[in-house]
Amino acid sequence: DQQVKQNSPSLSVQEGRISILNCDYTNSMFDYFLWYKKYPAEGPTFLISISSIKDKNEDGRFTVFLNKSAKHLSLHIVPSQPGDSAVYFCAASDRDDKIIFGKGTRLHILP
Amino acid sequence: DTAVSQTPKYLVTQMGNDKSIKCEQNLGHDTMYWYKQDSKKFLKIMFSYNNKELIINETVPNRFSPKSPDKAHLNLHINSLELGDSAVYFCASSQSGEQFFGPGTRLTVL
């Protein structure tokens, strides 16, 4: 039973355009959401997060949107750059501070 | 069916003890990992095994020793536990880029 779902295993976006990565969750007890970025042979690095009391958090080119009623969050990267090519993991946390990860979406930025 | 499982989910122990955390994956993946999550929720890779061979060994204390009896298991043994070892430890497996994480083990050293 996957509590955090990333339904797109891969995504290709032209350099300079907007990349939108999607994530759905099922557990209404989740109150904190995170995005991680992972390059090959490295561990995932924290990218951006959002608390359930907000619906948007922005950090430079990265914006995370949270739609609690739809149990959906998305990561927007604009403009997309070649170095953004990586695997992106969505994760959710509850009050116990345990983190549940999605399976990841591989983003390819095309020249 | 649980793809990546870890036992135990919670582990509370005294300083100086030796403990093990077990990880099993039923996905037939070749590569398995251990990560340590710090207080800021960053994930630091500790070890990676590919077909029972260690391929990444980041600078972790040698009190930590991974053991892979077969491709489906990667256990983490910790000797002489210290207070700073308290963290959540995640196991993961991967194949062809997708990475599946276990539920995590919260280790508390008293």
PDB file of N, CA, C and O in Angstrom, chain B residues 36-93:
ATOM      1  N   LYS B  36      21.446   7.405   6.628  1.00  0.00           N
ATOM      2  CA  LYS B  36      21.164   7.958   7.957  1.00  0.00           C
ATOM      3  C   LYS B  36      20.505   9.316   7.764  1.00  0.00           C
ATOM      4  O   LYS B  36      21.029  10.164   7.033  1.00  0.00           O
ATOM      5  N   GLN B  37      19.368   9.502   8.402  1.00  0.00           N
ATOM      6  CA  GLN B  37      18.662  10.778   8.298  1.00  0.00           C
ATOM      7  C   GLN B  37      19.040  11.638   9.487  1.00  0.00           C
ATOM      8  O   GLN B  37      18.887  11.234  10.635  1.00  0.00           O
ATOM      9  N   ASP B  38      19.498  12.870   9.194  1.00  0.00           N
ATOM     10  CA  ASP B  38      19.897  13.719  10.313  1.00  0.00           C
ATOM     11  C   ASP B  38      18.709  14.543  10.810  1.00  0.00           C
ATOM     12  O   ASP B  38      17.591  14.414  10.322  1.00  0.00           O
ATOM     13  N   SER B  39      18.982  15.398  11.775  1.00  0.00           N
ATOM     14  CA  SER B  39      17.898  16.137  12.424  1.00  0.00           C
ATOM     15  C   SER B  39      17.214  17.110  11.476  1.00  0.00           C
ATOM     16  O   SER B  39      16.101  17.550  11.719  1.00  0.00           O
ATOM     17  N   LYS B  40      17.877  17.459  10.389  1.00  0.00           N
ATOM     18  CA  LYS B  40      17.274  18.373   9.412  1.00  0.00           C
ATOM     19  C   LYS B  40      16.633  17.601   8.268  1.00  0.00           C
ATOM     20  O   LYS B  40      16.339  18.164   7.228  1.00  0.00           O
ATOM     21  N   LYS B  41      16.451  16.305   8.472  1.00  0.00           N
ATOM     22  CA  LYS B  41      15.819  15.431   7.494  1.00  0.00           C
ATOM     23  C   LYS B  41      16.678  15.219   6.245  1.00  0.00           C
ATOM     24  O   LYS B  41      16.186  14.761   5.228  1.00  0.00           O
ATOM     25  N   PHE B  42      17.951  15.570   6.325  1.00  0.00           N
ATOM     26  CA  PHE B  42      18.848  15.245   5.211  1.00  0.00           C
ATOM     27  C   PHE B  42      19.167  13.758   5.283  1.00  0.00           C
ATOM     28  O   PHE B  42      19.302  13.198   6.368  1.00  0.00           O
ATOM     29  N   LEU B  43      19.327  13.136   4.119  1.00  0.00           N
ATOM     30  CA  LEU B  43      19.689  11.729   4.054  1.00  0.00           C
ATOM     31  C   LEU B  43      21.145  11.600   3.653  1.00  0.00           C
ATOM     32  O   LEU B  43      21.545  12.048   2.588  1.00  0.00           O
ATOM     33  N   LYS B  44      21.924  10.962   4.500  1.00  0.00           N
ATOM     34  CA  LYS B  44      23.339  10.767   4.187  1.00  0.00           C
ATOM     35  C   LYS B  44      23.541   9.294   3.847  1.00  0.00           C
ATOM     36  O   LYS B  44      23.199   8.416   4.638  1.00  0.00           O
ATOM     37  N   ILE B  45      24.108   9.050   2.663  1.00  0.00           N
ATOM     38  CA  ILE B  45      24.329   7.664   2.282  1.00  0.00           C
ATOM     39  C   ILE B  45      25.467   7.091   3.126  1.00  0.00           C
ATOM     40  O   ILE B  45      26.479   7.737   3.371  1.00  0.00           O
ATOM     41  N   MET B  46      25.261   5.884   3.605  1.00  0.00           N
ATOM     42  CA  MET B  46      26.283   5.227   4.419  1.00  0.00           C
ATOM     43  C   MET B  46      26.967   4.119   3.619  1.00  0.00           C
ATOM     44  O   MET B  46      28.179   4.053   3.527  1.00  0.00           O
ATOM     45  N   PHE B  47      26.160   3.227   3.090  1.00  0.00           N
ATOM     46  CA  PHE B  47      26.701   2.084   2.355  1.00  0.00           C
ATOM     47  C   PHE B  47      25.808   1.763   1.168  1.00  0.00           C
ATOM     48  O   PHE B  47      24.622   2.052   1.171  1.00  0.00           O
ATOM     49  N   SER B  48      26.429   1.133   0.181  1.00  0.00           N
ATOM     50  CA  SER B  48      25.668   0.605  -0.936  1.00  0.00           C
ATOM     51  C   SER B  48      26.264  -0.746  -1.310  1.00  0.00           C
ATOM     52  O   SER B  48      27.487  -0.903  -1.321  1.00  0.00           O
ATOM     53  N   TYR B  49      25.413  -1.689  -1.560  1.00  0.00           N
ATOM     54  CA  TYR B  49      25.849  -3.015  -1.980  1.00  0.00           C
ATOM     55  C   TYR B  49      25.235  -3.334  -3.323  1.00  0.00           C
ATOM     56  O   TYR B  49      24.053  -3.137  -3.533  1.00  0.00           O
ATOM     57  N   ASN B  50      26.048  -3.868  -4.228  1.00  0.00           N
ATOM     58  CA  ASN B  50      25.555  -4.327  -5.506  1.00  0.00           C
ATOM     59  C   ASN B  50      25.931  -5.796  -5.648  1.00  0.00           C
ATOM     60  O   ASN B  50      27.117  -6.124  -5.694  1.00  0.00           O
ATOM     61  N   ASN B  51      24.932  -6.658  -5.724  1.00  0.00           N
ATOM     62  CA  ASN B  51      25.185  -8.096  -5.823  1.00  0.00           C
ATOM     63  C   ASN B  51      26.159  -8.569  -4.747  1.00  0.00           C
ATOM     64  O   ASN B  51      27.148  -9.255  -5.042  1.00  0.00           O
ATOM     65  N   LYS B  52      25.906  -8.185  -3.535  1.00  0.00           N
ATOM     66  CA  LYS B  52      26.665  -8.587  -2.344  1.00  0.00           C
ATOM     67  C   LYS B  52      28.052  -7.975  -2.274  1.00  0.00           C
ATOM     68  O   LYS B  52      28.838  -8.342  -1.420  1.00  0.00           O
ATOM     69  N   GLU B  53      28.371  -7.053  -3.130  1.00  0.00           N
ATOM     70  CA  GLU B  53      29.675  -6.395  -3.034  1.00  0.00           C
ATOM     71  C   GLU B  53      29.501  -4.934  -2.666  1.00  0.00           C
ATOM     72  O   GLU B  53      28.664  -4.239  -3.227  1.00  0.00           O
ATOM     73  N   LEU B  54      30.348  -4.483  -1.739  1.00  0.00           N
ATOM     74  CA  LEU B  54      30.289  -3.107  -1.304  1.00  0.00           C
ATOM     75  C   LEU B  54      30.793  -2.219  -2.426  1.00  0.00           C
ATOM     76  O   LEU B  54      31.901  -2.400  -2.929  1.00  0.00           O
ATOM     77  N   ILE B  55      29.978  -1.226  -2.827  1.00  0.00           N
ATOM     78  CA  ILE B  55      30.451  -0.318  -3.870  1.00  0.00           C
ATOM     79  C   ILE B  55      30.569   1.117  -3.396  1.00  0.00           C
ATOM     80  O   ILE B  55      31.224   1.919  -4.040  1.00  0.00           O
ATOM     81  N   ILE B  56      29.917   1.464  -2.311  1.00  0.00           N
ATOM     82  CA  ILE B  56      30.116   2.787  -1.720  1.00  0.00           C
ATOM     83  C   ILE B  56      30.301   2.606  -0.225  1.00  0.00           C
ATOM     84  O   ILE B  56      29.553   1.903   0.402  1.00  0.00           O
ATOM     85  N   ASN B  57      31.313   3.225   0.325  1.00  0.00           N
ATOM     86  CA  ASN B  57      31.465   3.195   1.769  1.00  0.00           C
ATOM     87  C   ASN B  57      31.857   4.598   2.192  1.00  0.00           C
ATOM     88  O   ASN B  57      33.012   4.956   2.188  1.00  0.00           O
ATOM     89  N   GLU B  58      30.856   5.408   2.489  1.00  0.00           N
ATOM     90  CA  GLU B  58      31.135   6.776   2.874  1.00  0.00           C
ATOM     91  C   GLU B  58      31.841   6.793   4.223  1.00  0.00           C
ATOM     92  O   GLU B  58      31.975   5.785   4.875  1.00  0.00           O
ATOM     93  N   THR B  59      32.300   7.954   4.617  1.00  0.00           N
ATOM     94  CA  THR B  59      33.117   8.046   5.832  1.00  0.00           C
ATOM     95  C   THR B  59      32.251   7.901   7.080  1.00  0.00           C
ATOM     96  O   THR B  59      31.909   8.884   7.732  1.00  0.00           O
ATOM     97  N   VAL B  60      31.868   6.674   7.340  1.00  0.00           N
ATOM     98  CA  VAL B  60      31.151   6.411   8.584  1.00  0.00           C
ATOM     99  C   VAL B  60      32.103   5.700   9.541  1.00  0.00           C
ATOM    100  O   VAL B  60      33.053   5.051   9.106  1.00  0.00           O
ATOM    101  N   PRO B  61      31.871   5.803  10.843  1.00  0.00           N
ATOM    102  CA  PRO B  61      32.755   5.123  11.802  1.00  0.00           C
ATOM    103  C   PRO B  61      32.778   3.620  11.551  1.00  0.00           C
ATOM    104  O   PRO B  61      31.776   3.038  11.121  1.00  0.00           O
ATOM    105  N   ASN B  62      33.915   2.999  11.813  1.00  0.00           N
ATOM    106  CA  ASN B  62      33.990   1.551  11.564  1.00  0.00           C
ATOM    107  C   ASN B  62      33.224   0.741  12.598  1.00  0.00           C
ATOM    108  O   ASN B  62      33.225  -0.498  12.561  1.00  0.00           O
ATOM    109  N   ARG B  63      32.542   1.429  13.516  1.00  0.00           N
ATOM    110  CA  ARG B  63      31.611   0.721  14.398  1.00  0.00           C
ATOM    111  C   ARG B  63      30.383   0.244  13.610  1.00  0.00           C
ATOM    112  O   ARG B  63      29.634  -0.612  14.082  1.00  0.00           O
ATOM    113  N   PHE B  64      30.182   0.856  12.448  1.00  0.00           N
ATOM    114  CA  PHE B  64      29.066   0.471  11.587  1.00  0.00           C
ATOM    115  C   PHE B  64      29.573  -0.536  10.560  1.00  0.00           C
ATOM    116  O   PHE B  64      30.536  -0.258   9.844  1.00  0.00           O
ATOM    117  N   SER B  65      28.927  -1.672  10.497  1.00  0.00           N
ATOM    118  CA  SER B  65      29.352  -2.667   9.513  1.00  0.00           C
ATOM    119  C   SER B  65      28.128  -3.254   8.815  1.00  0.00           C
ATOM    120  O   SER B  65      27.243  -3.824   9.463  1.00  0.00           O
ATOM    121  N   PRO B  66      28.066  -3.105   7.494  1.00  0.00           N
ATOM    122  CA  PRO B  66      26.976  -3.716   6.740  1.00  0.00           C
ATOM    123  C   PRO B  66      27.275  -5.185   6.484  1.00  0.00           C
ATOM    124  O   PRO B  66      28.435  -5.567   6.303  1.00  0.00           O
ATOM    125  N   LYS B  67      26.219  -5.967   6.480  1.00  0.00           N
ATOM    126  CA  LYS B  67      26.395  -7.390   6.201  1.00  0.00           C
ATOM    127  C   LYS B  67      25.308  -7.823   5.213  1.00  0.00           C
ATOM    128  O   LYS B  67      24.124  -7.612   5.468  1.00  0.00           O
ATOM    129  N   SER B  68      25.726  -8.417   4.127  1.00  0.00           N
ATOM    130  CA  SER B  68      24.772  -8.831   3.090  1.00  0.00           C
ATOM    131  C   SER B  68      24.877 -10.329   2.886  1.00  0.00           C
ATOM    132  O   SER B  68      25.691 -10.795   2.086  1.00  0.00           O
ATOM    133  N   PRO B  69      24.041 -11.106   3.578  1.00  0.00           N
ATOM    134  CA  PRO B  69      24.123 -12.560   3.425  1.00  0.00           C
ATOM    135  C   PRO B  69      23.681 -13.041   2.040  1.00  0.00           C
ATOM    136  O   PRO B  69      24.119 -14.094   1.585  1.00  0.00           O
ATOM    137  N   ASP B  70      22.835 -12.271   1.403  1.00  0.00           N
ATOM    138  CA  ASP B  70      22.413 -12.579   0.035  1.00  0.00           C
ATOM    139  C   ASP B  70      21.878 -11.297  -0.595  1.00  0.00           C
ATOM    140  O   ASP B  70      21.777 -10.268   0.067  1.00  0.00           O
ATOM    141  N   LYS B  71      21.503 -11.380  -1.858  1.00  0.00           N
ATOM    142  CA  LYS B  71      21.138 -10.183  -2.616  1.00  0.00           C
ATOM    143  C   LYS B  71      19.896  -9.495  -2.047  1.00  0.00           C
ATOM    144  O   LYS B  71      19.684  -8.313  -2.246  1.00  0.00           O
ATOM    145  N   ALA B  72      19.063 -10.244  -1.337  1.00  0.00           N
ATOM    146  CA  ALA B  72      17.802  -9.686  -0.845  1.00  0.00           C
ATOM    147  C   ALA B  72      17.926  -9.040   0.532  1.00  0.00           C
ATOM    148  O   ALA B  72      16.983  -8.415   1.003  1.00  0.00           O
ATOM    149  N   HIS B  73      19.073  -9.173   1.156  1.00  0.00           N
ATOM    150  CA  HIS B  73      19.233  -8.680   2.521  1.00  0.00           C
ATOM    151  C   HIS B  73      20.476  -7.807   2.664  1.00  0.00           C
ATOM    152  O   HIS B  73      21.535  -8.140   2.120  1.00  0.00           O
ATOM    153  N   LEU B  74      20.310  -6.707   3.366  1.00  0.00           N
ATOM    154  CA  LEU B  74      21.462  -5.882   3.745  1.00  0.00           C
ATOM    155  C   LEU B  74      21.217  -5.421   5.174  1.00  0.00           C
ATOM    156  O   LEU B  74      20.402  -4.545   5.431  1.00  0.00           O
ATOM    157  N   ASN B  75      21.943  -6.031   6.100  1.00  0.00           N
ATOM    158  CA  ASN B  75      21.763  -5.716   7.512  1.00  0.00           C
ATOM    159  C   ASN B  75      22.836  -4.728   7.956  1.00  0.00           C
ATOM    160  O   ASN B  75      23.928  -4.670   7.397  1.00  0.00           O
ATOM    161  N   LEU B  76      22.489  -3.940   8.956  1.00  0.00           N
ATOM    162  CA  LEU B  76      23.417  -2.941   9.479  1.00  0.00           C
ATOM    163  C   LEU B  76      23.707  -3.273  10.932  1.00  0.00           C
ATOM    164  O   LEU B  76      22.804  -3.278  11.768  1.00  0.00           O
ATOM    165  N   HIS B  77      24.975  -3.556  11.229  1.00  0.00           N
ATOM    166  CA  HIS B  77      25.364  -3.867  12.597  1.00  0.00           C
ATOM    167  C   HIS B  77      26.148  -2.688  13.157  1.00  0.00           C
ATOM    168  O   HIS B  77      27.018  -2.140  12.478  1.00  0.00           O
ATOM    169  N   ILE B  78      25.800  -2.304  14.378  1.00  0.00           N
ATOM    170  CA  ILE B  78      26.461  -1.165  15.004  1.00  0.00           C
ATOM    171  C   ILE B  78      27.040  -1.610  16.344  1.00  0.00           C
ATOM    172  O   ILE B  78      26.305  -2.095  17.216  1.00  0.00           O
ATOM    173  N   ASN B  79      28.346  -1.436  16.496  1.00  0.00           N
ATOM    174  CA  ASN B  79      29.016  -1.766  17.756  1.00  0.00           C
ATOM    175  C   ASN B  79      29.166  -0.531  18.627  1.00  0.00           C
ATOM    176  O   ASN B  79      29.253   0.597  18.127  1.00  0.00           O
ATOM    177  N   SER B  80      29.215  -0.760  19.920  1.00  0.00           N
ATOM    178  CA  SER B  80      29.522   0.307  20.887  1.00  0.00           C
ATOM    179  C   SER B  80      28.722   1.572  20.600  1.00  0.00           C
ATOM    180  O   SER B  80      29.291   2.642  20.339  1.00  0.00           O
ATOM    181  N   LEU B  81      27.434   1.455  20.644  1.00  0.00           N
ATOM    182  CA  LEU B  81      26.557   2.569  20.285  1.00  0.00           C
ATOM    183  C   LEU B  81      26.849   3.819  21.095  1.00  0.00           C
ATOM    184  O   LEU B  81      27.139   3.763  22.298  1.00  0.00           O
ATOM    185  N   GLU B  82      26.787   4.962  20.407  1.00  0.00           N
ATOM    186  CA  GLU B  82      27.010   6.265  21.029  1.00  0.00           C
ATOM    187  C   GLU B  82      25.747   7.119  20.913  1.00  0.00           C
ATOM    188  O   GLU B  82      24.892   6.855  20.060  1.00  0.00           O
ATOM    189  N   LEU B  83      25.680   8.158  21.751  1.00  0.00           N
ATOM    190  CA  LEU B  83      24.499   9.028  21.735  1.00  0.00           C
ATOM    191  C   LEU B  83      24.247   9.607  20.346  1.00  0.00           C
ATOM    192  O   LEU B  83      23.106   9.723  19.898  1.00  0.00           O
ATOM    193  N   GLY B  84      25.330   9.951  19.658  1.00  0.00           N
ATOM    194  CA  GLY B  84      25.205  10.577  18.336  1.00  0.00           C
ATOM    195  C   GLY B  84      24.705   9.646  17.250  1.00  0.00           C
ATOM    196  O   GLY B  84      24.426  10.081  16.130  1.00  0.00           O
ATOM    197  N   ASP B  85      24.592   8.371  17.581  1.00  0.00           N
ATOM    198  CA  ASP B  85      24.063   7.419  16.603  1.00  0.00           C
ATOM    199  C   ASP B  85      22.539   7.485  16.534  1.00  0.00           C
ATOM    200  O   ASP B  85      21.944   6.891  15.622  1.00  0.00           O
ATOM    201  N   SER B  86      21.935   8.178  17.483  1.00  0.00           N
ATOM    202  CA  SER B  86      20.469   8.305  17.476  1.00  0.00           C
ATOM    203  C   SER B  86      20.027   9.016  16.204  1.00  0.00           C
ATOM    204  O   SER B  86      20.468  10.130  15.902  1.00  0.00           O
ATOM    205  N   ALA B  87      19.176   8.374  15.455  1.00  0.00           N
ATOM    206  CA  ALA B  87      18.725   8.902  14.158  1.00  0.00           C
ATOM    207  C   ALA B  87      17.719   7.914  13.588  1.00  0.00           C
ATOM    208  O   ALA B  87      17.450   6.864  14.170  1.00  0.00           O
ATOM    209  N   VAL B  88      17.189   8.284  12.437  1.00  0.00           N
ATOM    210  CA  VAL B  88      16.379   7.327  11.680  1.00  0.00           C
ATOM    211  C   VAL B  88      17.248   6.781  10.556  1.00  0.00           C
ATOM    212  O   VAL B  88      17.886   7.550   9.835  1.00  0.00           O
ATOM    213  N   TYR B  89      17.274   5.480  10.422  1.00  0.00           N
ATOM    214  CA  TYR B  89      18.084   4.822   9.403  1.00  0.00           C
ATOM    215  C   TYR B  89      17.145   4.221   8.353  1.00  0.00           C
ATOM    216  O   TYR B  89      16.196   3.501   8.686  1.00  0.00           O
ATOM    217  N   PHE B  90      17.436   4.540   7.103  1.00  0.00           N
ATOM    218  CA  PHE B  90      16.615   4.040   6.003  1.00  0.00           C
ATOM    219  C   PHE B  90      17.407   3.062   5.162  1.00  0.00           C
ATOM    220  O   PHE B  90      18.549   3.316   4.796  1.00  0.00           O
ATOM    221  N   CYS B  91      16.750   1.974   4.834  1.00  0.00           N
ATOM    222  CA  CYS B  91      17.269   1.032   3.855  1.00  0.00           C
ATOM    223  C   CYS B  91      16.556   1.308   2.536  1.00  0.00           C
ATOM    224  O   CYS B  91      15.417   1.796   2.524  1.00  0.00           O
ATOM    225  N   ALA B  92      17.217   1.041   1.438  1.00  0.00           N
ATOM    226  CA  ALA B  92      16.581   1.226   0.131  1.00  0.00           C
ATOM    227  C   ALA B  92      17.161   0.217  -0.849  1.00  0.00           C
ATOM    228  O   ALA B  92      18.257  -0.314  -0.641  1.00  0.00           O
ATOM    229  N   SER B  93      16.412  -0.057  -1.891  1.00  0.00           N
ATOM    230  CA  SER B  93      16.939  -0.891  -2.972  1.00  0.00           C
ATOM    231  C   SER B  93      16.630  -0.217  -4.289  1.00  0.00           C
ATOM    232  O   SER B  93      15.718   0.616  -4.379  1.00  0.00           O
TER     233      SER B  93
END
